[in-house]
Structures are given as structure tokens and as C-alpha cells.
mmCIF file of C-alpha atoms in Angstrom:
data_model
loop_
_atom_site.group_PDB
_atom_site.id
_atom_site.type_symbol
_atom_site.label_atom_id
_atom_site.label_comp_id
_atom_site.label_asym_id
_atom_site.label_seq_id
_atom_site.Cartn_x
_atom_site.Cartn_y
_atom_site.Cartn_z
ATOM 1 C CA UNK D 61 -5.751 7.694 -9.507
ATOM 2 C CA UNK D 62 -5.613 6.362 -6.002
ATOM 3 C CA UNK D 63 -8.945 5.871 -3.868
ATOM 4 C CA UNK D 64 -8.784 7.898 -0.410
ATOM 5 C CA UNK D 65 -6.125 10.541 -1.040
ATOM 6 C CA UNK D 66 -4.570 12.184 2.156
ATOM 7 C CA UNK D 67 -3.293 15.905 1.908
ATOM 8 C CA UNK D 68 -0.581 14.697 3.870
ATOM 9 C CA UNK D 69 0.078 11.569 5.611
ATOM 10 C CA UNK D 70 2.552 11.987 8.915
ATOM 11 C CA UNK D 71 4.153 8.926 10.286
ATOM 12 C CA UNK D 72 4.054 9.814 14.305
ATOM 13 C CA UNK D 73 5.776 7.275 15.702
ATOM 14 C CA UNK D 74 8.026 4.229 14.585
ATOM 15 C CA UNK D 75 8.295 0.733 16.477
ATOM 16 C CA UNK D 76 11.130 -1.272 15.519
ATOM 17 C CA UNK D 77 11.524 -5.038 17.054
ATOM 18 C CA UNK D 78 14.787 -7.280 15.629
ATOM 19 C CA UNK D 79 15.220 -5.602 12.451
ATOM 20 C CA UNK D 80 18.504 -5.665 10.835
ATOM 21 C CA UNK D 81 20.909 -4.234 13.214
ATOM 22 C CA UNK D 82 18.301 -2.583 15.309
ATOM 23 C CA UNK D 83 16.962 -4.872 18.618
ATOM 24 C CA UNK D 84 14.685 -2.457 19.754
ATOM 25 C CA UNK D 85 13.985 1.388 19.428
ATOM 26 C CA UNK D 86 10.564 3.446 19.585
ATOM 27 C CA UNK D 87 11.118 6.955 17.943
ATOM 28 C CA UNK D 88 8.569 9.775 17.776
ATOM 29 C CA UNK D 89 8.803 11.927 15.175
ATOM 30 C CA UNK D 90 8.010 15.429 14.066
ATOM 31 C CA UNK D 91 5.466 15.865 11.427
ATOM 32 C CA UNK D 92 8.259 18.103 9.414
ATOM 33 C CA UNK D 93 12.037 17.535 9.721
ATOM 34 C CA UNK D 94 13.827 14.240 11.213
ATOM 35 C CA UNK D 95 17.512 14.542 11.053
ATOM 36 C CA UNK D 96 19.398 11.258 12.093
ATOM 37 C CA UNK D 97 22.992 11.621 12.432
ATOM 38 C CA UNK D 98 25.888 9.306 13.173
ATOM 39 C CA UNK D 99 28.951 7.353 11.544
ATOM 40 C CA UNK D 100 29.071 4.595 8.903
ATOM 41 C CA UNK D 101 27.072 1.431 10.066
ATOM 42 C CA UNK D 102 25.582 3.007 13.429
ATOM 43 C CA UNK D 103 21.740 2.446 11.988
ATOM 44 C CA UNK D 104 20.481 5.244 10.343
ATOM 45 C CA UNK D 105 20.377 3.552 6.598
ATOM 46 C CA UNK D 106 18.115 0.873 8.871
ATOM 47 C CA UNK D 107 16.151 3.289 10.332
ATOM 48 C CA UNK D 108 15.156 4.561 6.743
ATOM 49 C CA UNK D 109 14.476 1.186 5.926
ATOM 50 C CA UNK D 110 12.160 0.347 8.309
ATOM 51 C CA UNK D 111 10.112 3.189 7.256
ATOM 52 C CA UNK D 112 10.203 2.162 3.535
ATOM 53 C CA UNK D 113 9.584 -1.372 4.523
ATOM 54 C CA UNK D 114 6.043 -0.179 5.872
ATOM 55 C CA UNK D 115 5.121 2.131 2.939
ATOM 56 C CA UNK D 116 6.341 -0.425 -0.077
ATOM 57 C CA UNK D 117 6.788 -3.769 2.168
ATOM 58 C CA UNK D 118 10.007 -4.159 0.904
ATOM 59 C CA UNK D 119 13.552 -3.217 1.421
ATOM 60 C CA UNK D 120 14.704 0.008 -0.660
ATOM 61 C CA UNK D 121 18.144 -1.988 -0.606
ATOM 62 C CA UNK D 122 17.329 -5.203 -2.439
ATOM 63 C CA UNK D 123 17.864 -6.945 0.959
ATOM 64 C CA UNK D 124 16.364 -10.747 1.141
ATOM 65 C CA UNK D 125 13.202 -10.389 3.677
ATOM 66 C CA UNK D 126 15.087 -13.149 6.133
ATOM 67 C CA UNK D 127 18.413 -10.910 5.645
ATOM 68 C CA UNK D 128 16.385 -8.159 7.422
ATOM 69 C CA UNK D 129 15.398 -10.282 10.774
ATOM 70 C CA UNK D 130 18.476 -9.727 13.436
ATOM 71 C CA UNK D 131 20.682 -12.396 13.819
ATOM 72 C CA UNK D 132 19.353 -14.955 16.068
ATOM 73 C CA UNK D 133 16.080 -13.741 15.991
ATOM 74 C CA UNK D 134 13.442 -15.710 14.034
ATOM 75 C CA UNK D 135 11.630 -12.583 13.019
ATOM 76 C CA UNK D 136 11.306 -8.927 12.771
ATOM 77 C CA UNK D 137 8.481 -6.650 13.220
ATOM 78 C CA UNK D 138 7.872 -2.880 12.323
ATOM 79 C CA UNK D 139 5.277 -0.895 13.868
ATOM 80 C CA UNK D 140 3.963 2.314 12.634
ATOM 81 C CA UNK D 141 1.377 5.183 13.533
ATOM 82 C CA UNK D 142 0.666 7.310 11.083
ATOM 83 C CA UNK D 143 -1.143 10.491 11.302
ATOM 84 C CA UNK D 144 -3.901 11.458 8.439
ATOM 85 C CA UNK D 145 -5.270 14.965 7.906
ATOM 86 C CA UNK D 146 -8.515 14.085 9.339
ATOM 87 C CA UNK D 147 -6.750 13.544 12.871
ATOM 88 C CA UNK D 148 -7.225 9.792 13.043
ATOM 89 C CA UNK D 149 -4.601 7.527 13.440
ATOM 90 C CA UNK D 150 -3.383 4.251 11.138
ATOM 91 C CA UNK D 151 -1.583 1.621 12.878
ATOM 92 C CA UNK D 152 0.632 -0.394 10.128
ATOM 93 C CA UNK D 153 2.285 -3.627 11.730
ATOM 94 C CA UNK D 154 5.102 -5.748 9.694
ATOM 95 C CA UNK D 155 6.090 -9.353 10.482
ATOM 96 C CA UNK D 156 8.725 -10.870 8.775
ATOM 97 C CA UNK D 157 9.553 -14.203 8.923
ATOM 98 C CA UNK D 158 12.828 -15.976 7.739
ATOM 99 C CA UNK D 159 10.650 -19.234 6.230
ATOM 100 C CA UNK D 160 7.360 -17.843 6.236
ATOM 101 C CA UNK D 161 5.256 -15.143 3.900
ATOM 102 C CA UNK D 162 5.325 -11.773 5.574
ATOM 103 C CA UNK D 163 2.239 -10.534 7.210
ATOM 104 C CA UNK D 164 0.633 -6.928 7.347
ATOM 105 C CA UNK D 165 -1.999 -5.509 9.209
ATOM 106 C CA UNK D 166 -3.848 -2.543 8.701
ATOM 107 C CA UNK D 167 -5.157 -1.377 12.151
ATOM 108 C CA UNK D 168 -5.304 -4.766 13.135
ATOM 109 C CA UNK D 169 -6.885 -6.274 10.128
ATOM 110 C CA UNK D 170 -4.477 -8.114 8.182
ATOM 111 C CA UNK D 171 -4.485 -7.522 4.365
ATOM 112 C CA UNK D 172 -5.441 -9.929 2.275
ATOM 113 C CA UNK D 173 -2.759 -9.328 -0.292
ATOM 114 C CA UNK D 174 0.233 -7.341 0.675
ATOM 115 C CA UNK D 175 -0.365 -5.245 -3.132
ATOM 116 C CA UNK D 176 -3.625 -3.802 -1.630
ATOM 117 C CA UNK D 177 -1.309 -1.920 0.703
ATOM 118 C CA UNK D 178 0.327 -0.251 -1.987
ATOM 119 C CA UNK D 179 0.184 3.392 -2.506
ATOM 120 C CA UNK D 180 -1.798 3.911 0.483
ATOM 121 C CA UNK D 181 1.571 5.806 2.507
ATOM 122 C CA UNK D 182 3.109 7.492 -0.859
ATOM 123 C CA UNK D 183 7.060 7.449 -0.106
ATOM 124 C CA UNK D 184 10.040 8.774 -2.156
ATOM 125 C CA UNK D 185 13.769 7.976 -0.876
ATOM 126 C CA UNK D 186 16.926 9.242 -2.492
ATOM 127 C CA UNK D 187 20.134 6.867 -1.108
ATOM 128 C CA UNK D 188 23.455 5.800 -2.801
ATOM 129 C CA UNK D 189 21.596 2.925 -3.807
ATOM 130 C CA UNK D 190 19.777 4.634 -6.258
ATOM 131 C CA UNK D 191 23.134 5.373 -8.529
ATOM 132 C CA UNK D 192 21.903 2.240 -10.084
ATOM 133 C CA UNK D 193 19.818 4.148 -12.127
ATOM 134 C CA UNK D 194 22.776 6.004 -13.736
ATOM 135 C CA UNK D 195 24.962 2.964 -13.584
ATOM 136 C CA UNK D 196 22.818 0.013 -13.463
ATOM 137 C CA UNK D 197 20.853 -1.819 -15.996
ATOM 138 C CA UNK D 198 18.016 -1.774 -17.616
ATOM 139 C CA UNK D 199 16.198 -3.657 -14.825
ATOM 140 C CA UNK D 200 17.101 -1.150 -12.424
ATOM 141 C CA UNK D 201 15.252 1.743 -14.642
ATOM 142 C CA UNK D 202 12.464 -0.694 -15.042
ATOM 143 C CA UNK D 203 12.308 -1.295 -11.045
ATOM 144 C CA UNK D 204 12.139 2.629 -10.543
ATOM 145 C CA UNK D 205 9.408 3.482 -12.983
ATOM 146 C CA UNK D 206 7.353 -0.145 -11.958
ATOM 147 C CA UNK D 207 7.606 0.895 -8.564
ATOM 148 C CA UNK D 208 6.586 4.580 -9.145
ATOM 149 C CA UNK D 209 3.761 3.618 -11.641
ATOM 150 C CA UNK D 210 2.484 1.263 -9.067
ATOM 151 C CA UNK D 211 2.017 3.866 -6.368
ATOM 152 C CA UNK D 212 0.091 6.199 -8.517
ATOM 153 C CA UNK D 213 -2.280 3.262 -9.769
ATOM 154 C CA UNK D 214 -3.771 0.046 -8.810
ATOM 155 C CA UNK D 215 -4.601 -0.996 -12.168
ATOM 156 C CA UNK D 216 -0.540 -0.908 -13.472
ATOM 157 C CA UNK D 217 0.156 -2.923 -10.460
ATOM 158 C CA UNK D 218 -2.203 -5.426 -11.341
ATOM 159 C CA UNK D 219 -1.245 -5.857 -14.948
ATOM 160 C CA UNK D 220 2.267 -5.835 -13.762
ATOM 161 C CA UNK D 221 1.898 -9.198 -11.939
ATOM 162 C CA UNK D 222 -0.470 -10.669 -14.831
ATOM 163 C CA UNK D 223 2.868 -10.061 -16.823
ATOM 164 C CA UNK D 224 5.134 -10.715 -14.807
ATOM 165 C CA UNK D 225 3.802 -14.075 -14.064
ATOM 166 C CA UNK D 226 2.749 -15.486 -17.705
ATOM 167 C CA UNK D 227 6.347 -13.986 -18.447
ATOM 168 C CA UNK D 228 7.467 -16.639 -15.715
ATOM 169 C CA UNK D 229 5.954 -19.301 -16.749
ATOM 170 C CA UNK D 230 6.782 -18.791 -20.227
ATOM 171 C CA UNK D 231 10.309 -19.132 -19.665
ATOM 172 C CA UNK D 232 9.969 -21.754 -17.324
ATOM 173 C CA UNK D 233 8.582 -23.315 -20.424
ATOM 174 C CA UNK D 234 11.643 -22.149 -22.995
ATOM 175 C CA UNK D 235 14.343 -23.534 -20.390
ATOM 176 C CA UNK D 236 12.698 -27.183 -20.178
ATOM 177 C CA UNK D 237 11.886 -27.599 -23.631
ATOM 178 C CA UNK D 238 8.110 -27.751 -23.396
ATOM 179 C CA UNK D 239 6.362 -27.223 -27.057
ATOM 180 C CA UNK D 240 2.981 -26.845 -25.969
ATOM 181 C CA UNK D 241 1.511 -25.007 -28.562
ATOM 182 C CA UNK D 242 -1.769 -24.220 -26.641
ATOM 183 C CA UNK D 243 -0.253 -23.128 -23.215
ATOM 184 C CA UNK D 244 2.121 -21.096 -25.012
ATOM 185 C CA UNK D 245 -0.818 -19.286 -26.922
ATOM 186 C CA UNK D 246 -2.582 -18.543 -23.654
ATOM 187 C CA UNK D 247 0.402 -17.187 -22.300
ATOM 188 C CA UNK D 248 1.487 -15.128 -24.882
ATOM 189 C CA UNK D 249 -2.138 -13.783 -24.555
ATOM 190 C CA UNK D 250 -1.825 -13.102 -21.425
ATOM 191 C CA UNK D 251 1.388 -10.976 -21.680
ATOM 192 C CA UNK D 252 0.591 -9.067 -24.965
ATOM 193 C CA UNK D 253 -2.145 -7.907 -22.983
ATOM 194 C CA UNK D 254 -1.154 -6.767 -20.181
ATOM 195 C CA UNK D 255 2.347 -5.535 -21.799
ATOM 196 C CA UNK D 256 0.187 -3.385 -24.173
ATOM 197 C CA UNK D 257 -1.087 -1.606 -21.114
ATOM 198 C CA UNK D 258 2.001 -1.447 -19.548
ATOM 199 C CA UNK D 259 3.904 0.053 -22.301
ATOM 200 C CA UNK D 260 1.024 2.571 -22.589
ATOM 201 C CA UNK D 261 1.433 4.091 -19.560
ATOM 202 C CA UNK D 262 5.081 3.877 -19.342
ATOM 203 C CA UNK D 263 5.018 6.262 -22.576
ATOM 204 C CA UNK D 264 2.499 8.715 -21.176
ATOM 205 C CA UNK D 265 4.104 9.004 -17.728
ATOM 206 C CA UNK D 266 7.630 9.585 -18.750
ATOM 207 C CA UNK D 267 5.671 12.875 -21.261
ATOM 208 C CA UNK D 268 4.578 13.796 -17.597
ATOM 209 C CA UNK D 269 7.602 13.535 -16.164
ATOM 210 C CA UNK D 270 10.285 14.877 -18.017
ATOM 211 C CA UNK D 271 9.413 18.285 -18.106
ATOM 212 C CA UNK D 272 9.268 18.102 -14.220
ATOM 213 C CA UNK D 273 12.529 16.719 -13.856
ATOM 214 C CA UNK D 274 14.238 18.956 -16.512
ATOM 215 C CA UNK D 275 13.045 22.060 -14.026
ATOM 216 C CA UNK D 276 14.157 20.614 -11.048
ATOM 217 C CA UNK D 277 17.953 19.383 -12.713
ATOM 218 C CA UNK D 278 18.243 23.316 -13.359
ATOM 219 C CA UNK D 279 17.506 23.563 -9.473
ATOM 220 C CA UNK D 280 19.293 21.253 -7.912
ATOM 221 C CA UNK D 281 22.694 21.584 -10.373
ATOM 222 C CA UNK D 282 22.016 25.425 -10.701
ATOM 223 C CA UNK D 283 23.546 25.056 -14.886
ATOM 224 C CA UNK D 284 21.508 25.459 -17.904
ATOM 225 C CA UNK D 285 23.128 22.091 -19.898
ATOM 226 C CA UNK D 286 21.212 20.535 -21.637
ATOM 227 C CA UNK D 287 19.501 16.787 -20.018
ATOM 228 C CA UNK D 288 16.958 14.877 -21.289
ATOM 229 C CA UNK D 289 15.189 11.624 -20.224
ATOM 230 C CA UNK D 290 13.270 8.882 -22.971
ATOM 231 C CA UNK D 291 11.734 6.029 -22.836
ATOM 232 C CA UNK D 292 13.238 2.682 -25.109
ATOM 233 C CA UNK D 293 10.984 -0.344 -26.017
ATOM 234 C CA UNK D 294 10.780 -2.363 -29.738
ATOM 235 C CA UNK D 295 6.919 -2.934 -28.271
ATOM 236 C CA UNK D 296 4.030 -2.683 -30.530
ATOM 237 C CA UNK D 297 1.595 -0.748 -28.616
ATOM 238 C CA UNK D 298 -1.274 -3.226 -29.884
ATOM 239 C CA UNK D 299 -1.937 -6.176 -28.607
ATOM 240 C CA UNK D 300 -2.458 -8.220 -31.986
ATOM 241 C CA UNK D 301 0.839 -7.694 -32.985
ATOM 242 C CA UNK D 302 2.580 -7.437 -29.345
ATOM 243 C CA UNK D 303 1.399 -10.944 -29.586
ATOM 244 C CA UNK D 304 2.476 -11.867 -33.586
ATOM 245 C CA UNK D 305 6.451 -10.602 -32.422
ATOM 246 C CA UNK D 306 6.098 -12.787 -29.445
ATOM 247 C CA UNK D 307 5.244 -15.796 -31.738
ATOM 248 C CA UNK D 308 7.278 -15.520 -34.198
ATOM 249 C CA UNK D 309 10.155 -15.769 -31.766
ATOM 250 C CA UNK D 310 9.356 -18.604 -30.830
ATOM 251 C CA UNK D 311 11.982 -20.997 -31.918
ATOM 252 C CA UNK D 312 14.649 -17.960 -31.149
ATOM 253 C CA UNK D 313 13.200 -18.166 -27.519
ATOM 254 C CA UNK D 314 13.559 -21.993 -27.017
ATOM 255 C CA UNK D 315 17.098 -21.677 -28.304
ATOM 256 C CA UNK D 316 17.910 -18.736 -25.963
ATOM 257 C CA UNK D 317 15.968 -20.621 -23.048
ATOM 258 C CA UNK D 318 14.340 -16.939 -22.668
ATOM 259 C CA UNK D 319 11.760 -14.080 -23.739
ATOM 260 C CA UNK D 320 13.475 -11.777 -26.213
ATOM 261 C CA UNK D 321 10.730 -10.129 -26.829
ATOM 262 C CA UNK D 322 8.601 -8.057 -24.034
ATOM 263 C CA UNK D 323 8.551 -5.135 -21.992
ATOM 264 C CA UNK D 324 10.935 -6.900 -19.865
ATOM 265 C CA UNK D 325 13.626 -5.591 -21.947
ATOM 266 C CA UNK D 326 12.887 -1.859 -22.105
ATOM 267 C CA UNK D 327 15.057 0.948 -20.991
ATOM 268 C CA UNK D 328 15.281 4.155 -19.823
ATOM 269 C CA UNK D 329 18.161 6.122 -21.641
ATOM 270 C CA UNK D 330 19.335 9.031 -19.506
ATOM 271 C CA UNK D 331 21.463 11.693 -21.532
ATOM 272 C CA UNK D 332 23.706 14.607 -20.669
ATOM 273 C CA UNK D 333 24.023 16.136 -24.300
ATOM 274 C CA UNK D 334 24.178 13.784 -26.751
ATOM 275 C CA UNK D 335 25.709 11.199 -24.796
ATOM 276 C CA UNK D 336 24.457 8.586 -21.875
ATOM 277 C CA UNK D 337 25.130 10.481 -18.838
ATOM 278 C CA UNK D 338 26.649 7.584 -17.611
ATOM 279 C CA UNK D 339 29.461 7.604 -20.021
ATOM 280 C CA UNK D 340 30.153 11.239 -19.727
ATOM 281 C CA UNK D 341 28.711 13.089 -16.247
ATOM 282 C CA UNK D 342 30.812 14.315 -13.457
ATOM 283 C CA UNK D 343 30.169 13.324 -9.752
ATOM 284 C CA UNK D 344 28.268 15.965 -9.130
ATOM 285 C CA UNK D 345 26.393 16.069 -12.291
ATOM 286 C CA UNK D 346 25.709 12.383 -11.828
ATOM 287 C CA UNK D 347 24.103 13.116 -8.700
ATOM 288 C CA UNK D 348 22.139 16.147 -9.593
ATOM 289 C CA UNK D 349 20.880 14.185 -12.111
ATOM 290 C CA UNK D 350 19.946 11.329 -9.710
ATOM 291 C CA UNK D 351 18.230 13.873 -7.521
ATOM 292 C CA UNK D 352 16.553 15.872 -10.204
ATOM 293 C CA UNK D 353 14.850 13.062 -11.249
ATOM 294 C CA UNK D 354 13.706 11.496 -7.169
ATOM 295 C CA UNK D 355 12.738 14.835 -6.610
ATOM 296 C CA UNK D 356 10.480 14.468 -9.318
ATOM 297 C CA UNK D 357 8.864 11.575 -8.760
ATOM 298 C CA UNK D 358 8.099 13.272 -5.348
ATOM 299 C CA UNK D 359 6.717 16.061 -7.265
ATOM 300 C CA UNK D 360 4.099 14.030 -9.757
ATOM 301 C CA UNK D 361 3.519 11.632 -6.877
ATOM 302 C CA UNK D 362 1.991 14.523 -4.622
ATOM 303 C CA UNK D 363 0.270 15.774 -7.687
ATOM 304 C CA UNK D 364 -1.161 12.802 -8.829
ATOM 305 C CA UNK D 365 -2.191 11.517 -5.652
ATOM 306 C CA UNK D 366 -2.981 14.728 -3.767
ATOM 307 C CA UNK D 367 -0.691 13.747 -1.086
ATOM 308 C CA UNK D 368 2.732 14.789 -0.084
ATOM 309 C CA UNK D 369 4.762 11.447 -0.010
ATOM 310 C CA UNK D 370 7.289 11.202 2.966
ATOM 311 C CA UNK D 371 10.855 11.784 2.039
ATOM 312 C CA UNK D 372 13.833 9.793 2.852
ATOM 313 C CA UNK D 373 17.371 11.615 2.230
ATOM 314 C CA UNK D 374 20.075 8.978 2.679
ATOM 315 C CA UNK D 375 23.726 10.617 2.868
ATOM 316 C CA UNK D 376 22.653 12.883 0.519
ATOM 317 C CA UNK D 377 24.904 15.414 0.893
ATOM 318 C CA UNK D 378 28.374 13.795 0.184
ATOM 319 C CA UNK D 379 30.314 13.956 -2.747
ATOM 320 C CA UNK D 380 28.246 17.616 -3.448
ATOM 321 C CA UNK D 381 29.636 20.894 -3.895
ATOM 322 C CA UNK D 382 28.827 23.550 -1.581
ATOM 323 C CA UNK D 383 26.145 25.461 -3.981
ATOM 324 C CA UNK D 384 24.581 21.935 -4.931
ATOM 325 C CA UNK D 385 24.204 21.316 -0.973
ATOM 326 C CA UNK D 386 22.649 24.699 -0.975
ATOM 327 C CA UNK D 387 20.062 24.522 -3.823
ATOM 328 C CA UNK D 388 18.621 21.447 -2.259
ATOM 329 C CA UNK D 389 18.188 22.350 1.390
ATOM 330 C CA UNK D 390 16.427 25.697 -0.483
ATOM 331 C CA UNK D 391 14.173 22.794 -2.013
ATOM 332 C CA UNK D 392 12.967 21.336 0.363
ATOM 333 C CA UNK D 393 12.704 23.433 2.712
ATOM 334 C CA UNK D 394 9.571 24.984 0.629
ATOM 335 C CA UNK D 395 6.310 24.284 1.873
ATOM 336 C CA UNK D 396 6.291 22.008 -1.347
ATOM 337 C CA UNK D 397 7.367 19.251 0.825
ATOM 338 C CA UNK D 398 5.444 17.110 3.566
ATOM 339 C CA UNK D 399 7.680 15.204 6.458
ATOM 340 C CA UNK D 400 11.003 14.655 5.638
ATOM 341 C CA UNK D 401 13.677 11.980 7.186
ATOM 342 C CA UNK D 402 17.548 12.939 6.401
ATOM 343 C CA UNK D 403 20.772 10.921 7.741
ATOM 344 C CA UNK D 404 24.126 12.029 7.770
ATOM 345 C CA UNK D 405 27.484 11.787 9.048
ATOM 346 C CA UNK D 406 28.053 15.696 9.221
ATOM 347 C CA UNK D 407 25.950 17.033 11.705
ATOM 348 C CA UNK D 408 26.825 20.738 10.166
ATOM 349 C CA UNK D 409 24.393 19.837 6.784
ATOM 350 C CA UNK D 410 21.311 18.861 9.154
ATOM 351 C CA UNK D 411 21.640 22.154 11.128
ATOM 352 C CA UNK D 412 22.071 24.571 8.242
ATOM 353 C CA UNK D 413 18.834 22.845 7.036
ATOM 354 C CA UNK D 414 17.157 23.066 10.435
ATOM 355 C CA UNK D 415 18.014 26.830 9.865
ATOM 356 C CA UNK D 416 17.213 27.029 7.176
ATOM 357 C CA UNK D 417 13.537 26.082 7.287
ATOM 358 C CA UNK D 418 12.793 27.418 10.833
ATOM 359 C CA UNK D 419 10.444 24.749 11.743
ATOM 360 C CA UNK D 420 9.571 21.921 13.532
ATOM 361 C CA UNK D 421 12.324 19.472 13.727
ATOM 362 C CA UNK D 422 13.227 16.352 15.578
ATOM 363 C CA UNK D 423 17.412 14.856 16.064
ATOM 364 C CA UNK D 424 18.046 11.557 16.483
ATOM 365 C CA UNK D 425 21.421 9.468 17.139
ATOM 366 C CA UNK D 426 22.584 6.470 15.768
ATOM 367 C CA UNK D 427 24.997 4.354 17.768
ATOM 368 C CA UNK D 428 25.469 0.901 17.485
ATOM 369 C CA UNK D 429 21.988 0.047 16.046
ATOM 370 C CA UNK D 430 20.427 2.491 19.110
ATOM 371 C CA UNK D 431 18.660 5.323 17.679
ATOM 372 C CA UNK D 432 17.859 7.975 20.729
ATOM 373 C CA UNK D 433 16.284 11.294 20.652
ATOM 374 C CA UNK D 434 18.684 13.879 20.192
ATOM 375 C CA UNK D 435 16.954 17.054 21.269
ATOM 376 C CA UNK D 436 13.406 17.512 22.561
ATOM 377 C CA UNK D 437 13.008 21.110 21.929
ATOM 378 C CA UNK D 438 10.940 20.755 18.429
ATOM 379 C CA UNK D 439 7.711 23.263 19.820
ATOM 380 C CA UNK D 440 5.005 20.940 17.878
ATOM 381 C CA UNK D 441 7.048 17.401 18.621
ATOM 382 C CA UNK D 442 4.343 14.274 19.567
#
């Protein structure tokens, strides 16, 4: 569990210098419902990635940090003010650099490591990028539940990078040849360990999660078929033996020029019936899956951490039927949910949800990489 959990953590107010598409926009925000509108390209995927940037200091989108610095620019930098329940404010600053590490400040203090920053500002985002849990690879699954796991607790994200980086340097090793027994051993060690930890919680969160996102599938799609979620690795769960598999495929390994053995190869399988939904769902099913199971990873991350996450909606609504569109906007508009960022190119879905939950609310515009203030009217607006 997380030290210093917020009830709810509000970001206020958004600075946004040379990122992407965007040269320069200051938005403030309402501590409820920001709907962002527009056509294709204007900004408003940027806008949402800005935000994610400074929760997860990286792009949702896979983007290369220099990729996200405006062209002729030689760096970007995000601001951000976020409001906690005690009333104080948190000032988050980003600067990324095209040939340089990136830098983050906390309040003015720079962190030491930009992992300590982690699952401070829980943050969920549903976007078309995400299909590539349905239709991706394994590594895509991995990414989601690595990047969810890591949010909920320092420890996974610790063991993750002692993993991740014997797991390097092993294959480094395979792919030049290098038979040094004693190197090897240490890290083989090294990842047996830590993968035994790894896989460990992997298990037990997915028996957390999947009865959440079996209840939220039935609200979001509104059917009673039957979906189910599990969890794939050939792991041994103990480390003596994580590590006797790893040796003994060892000469496999140098002729592969790769680990063939390790967490690194686990999967999530994601069924509709009997069959990968992949293979089998419907647009719509494919995306009330997808949305059954970000909306619960919201779900266990506000339980888990005691904090409502911020949500990101991303064109959420296309390509869903009518009743689909309806079941979510009942969703979250429940008290359920903390502050919540939508975009979309039909301005009609943003108002039925701003009527919908009868709140505070805040419209924005995207043209051209501008994003302006739409309306002023929201009664508790900063």
C-alpha cells in the first residue's frame, strides 16, 4: 500500500510549454468534469497526454520523450497544480529534453529518481490506444498490469527494475556469446528473485481483479455473456527452481541469443466464451470489454490506495451503440468517480453527460494545438 493516501487528488490547473503540438496553453480546471471537444488532430489527445505525462512521466502513447518536444524547440515542459484534500497545493514541473534525462520537481525539489514519483497522482486513461490489449501482444498485457501494479506498490516497482535489468544484461550476454559461468549465476539470481515476487503478485492481483471487472463488463455492455480474464506464466513460484529452469536453458538461450524462460513471457488471456475475445468479439463487445476492464483498474486503484485516480476518456464514445454510450455516462457520473477529463469530436456525448451528472463542469476547445476555455459558467470553477 502506498504511503500518504489522498481521498482525492484534483489537478487545478495545467501549464503546458512546447509540448507536442501545443506551444503554449494554461487551462484551469474543474475539480469534477472537463470536457474537451474538437476535430481529429486539433490537441485534445495532447492535452490528455500532458496530464498523464505528470502522473506516470511518460507518454500513454508510446511516444519517444524527444518526439514529445515541439518542433524546433529543444524542450518541453509541463506544469501542474494539484489540489489535495487537506487544501494545500502540489506543484509538479516536467522538463524534457531531446538529448538529456528528463527532470521532475516536486514543489520545487527535484526527485531524485523519477520512480519515487510514482503512484503519488493515481491516474487511469481509457484511449484507442489501449485496443492493444485486445489486439496486441503479450507485452502490451504485461505493460498494463506492470504499470497498474506499480501504482498500487513501491515494492513491485522496485523488483520490476531489479528484473528488468539482470534480464538486460543477461541477454546482452546470450547475443555476444559471453560464457561466464559466474556472472551468469549472479544474474540468474538476481531475476529468479525478483521474478518470484513478481509472479506472486501478478497471481493475487488478477484474483482481485477479475471479479471487479466481470461486474462492471455486465455494466458497461448491459448482456449477461459470459467473460473471463486469467493470468498465463510456465513460472515456478519459488525461487530455487525459477532459477534451476533458467539454467538449464542455458545453451537453448545462447542459441536463441535470448531469455526463454522468465516472466517476460507471460500473458494475459482475455476470453469471450471459450474463445480469445480477440478472435471472436464484436466492435462493441471488444470495447466493452476494453472498458470493463480500465474501469476496473480505476475501481481497485481507488480502493487500494484510498484515492480516486483522475480519469482520462479519450474518444470514448465512437464506434458504441447508443445504450453502451448510455451505461457509461450512468457510470461515471456516480459519486464513485473523482475528476474526470473526456475528449470528443461530438459535442452532443459531452453535454448529455454534463446533464447527466448536474455538476460542476468545465469546456474546453481544441483548435490547432490551442486549447481555450469554452464556457465559464461551472458555479465551483478555480
Amino acid at each position: 500500500m502506498l504511503k500518504e493516501p489522498y481521498l482525492s487528488v484534483i489537478l487545478s490547473e495545467l501549464e503546458i510549454f512546447a509540448f507536442k503540438g501545443i506551444e503554449e496553453t494554461s487551462c484551469l480546471f474543474s475539480p469534477k468534469l472537463n470536457g474537451i471537444f474538437g476535430g481529429n488532430g486539433m490537441g485534445k489527445t495532447n492535452l490528455l497526454d500532458a496530464i498523464h505525462y505528470l502522473s506516470l512521466v511518460r507518454s500513454h502513447l508510446g511516444t519517444i520523450d524527444r518526439l514529445s518536444i515541439k518542433k524546433d524547440h529543444e524542450e518541453a515542459n509541463l506544469v501542474g497544480t494539484y489540489l489535495l484534500e487537506s487544501g494545500e497545493n502540489e506543484r509538479i514541473a516536467l522538463r524534457i529534453r531531446a538529448e538529456k534525462p528528463k527532470q521532475l520537481s516536486r514543489n520545487g525539489k527535484l526527485y531524485p529518481r523519477l520512480s519515487d514519483h510514482i503512484g503519488r497522482f493515481p491516474i487511469v486513461i481509457i484511449s484507442p490506444q489501449d485496443y492493444r490489449l485486445i489486439r496486441g501482444g503479450s507485452s502490451d498485457r504485461r505493460r498494463f498490469l506492470d504499470r497498474l501494479l506499480s501504482q498500487l506498490n513501491k515494492n513491485y516497482l522496485n523488483e520490476l527494475v531489479k528484473y528488468e535489468q539482470a534480464l538486460l544484461q543477461r541477454n546482452n550476454m546470450l547475443r555476444q556469446g559471453m560464457r561466464d559461468s559466474s556472472l551468469l549465476e549472479i544474474l540468474e539470481t538476481q531475476m529468479a528473485l525478483a521474478g518470484c515476487k513478481l509472479l506472486q503478485q501478478r497471481n493475487a492481483f488478477i484474483t482481485r481483479f477479475s471479479p471487479l471487472f466481470l461486474k462492471l463488463y455486465k455494466m458497461v455492455s448491459g448482456q449477461a455473456e459470459p467473460v473471463s480474464i486469467h493470468y498465463l506464466s510456465e513460472c515456478s513460484t519459488t525461487s530455487e527452481q525459477f532459477l534451476s529452469n533458467l539454467k538449464f536453458r542455458r545453451e537453448q538461450d545462447f542459441a536463441a541469443g535470448t531469455s526463454t524462460y522468465g516472466i517476460h513471457r507471460d500473458d494475459l488471456l482475455l476470453h469471450l466464451g471459450d474463445e480469445l475475445i480477440r478472435k471472436v468479439g464484436s466492435e462493441g463487445q471488444n470495447k466493452s470489454f476494453l472498458v470493463g476492464i480500465k474501469f476496473a483498474e480505476y475501481m481497485i486503484l481507488s480502493q487500494e490506495t484510498n484515492c480516486k485516480p483522475i480519469l482520462l476518456l479519450d474518444d470514448l464514445f465512437d464506434k458504441l451503440d447508443e445504450s453502451r454510450v448510455s451505461n457509461i455516462i450512468s457510470l461515471v457520473s456516480q459519486e464513485d468517480f473523482g475528476q474526470i477529463f473526456i475528449t470528443d469530436t461530438n459535442r452532443k456525448h459531452l453535454d448529455k453527460i454534463i446533464a447527466e451528472q448536474g455538476g460542476d463542469y468545465r469546456l474546453f476547445e481544441a483548435n490547432k494545438g490551442s486549447i481555450k476555455a469554452f464556457n465559464l459558467q461551472s458555479p465551483n470553477a478555480y
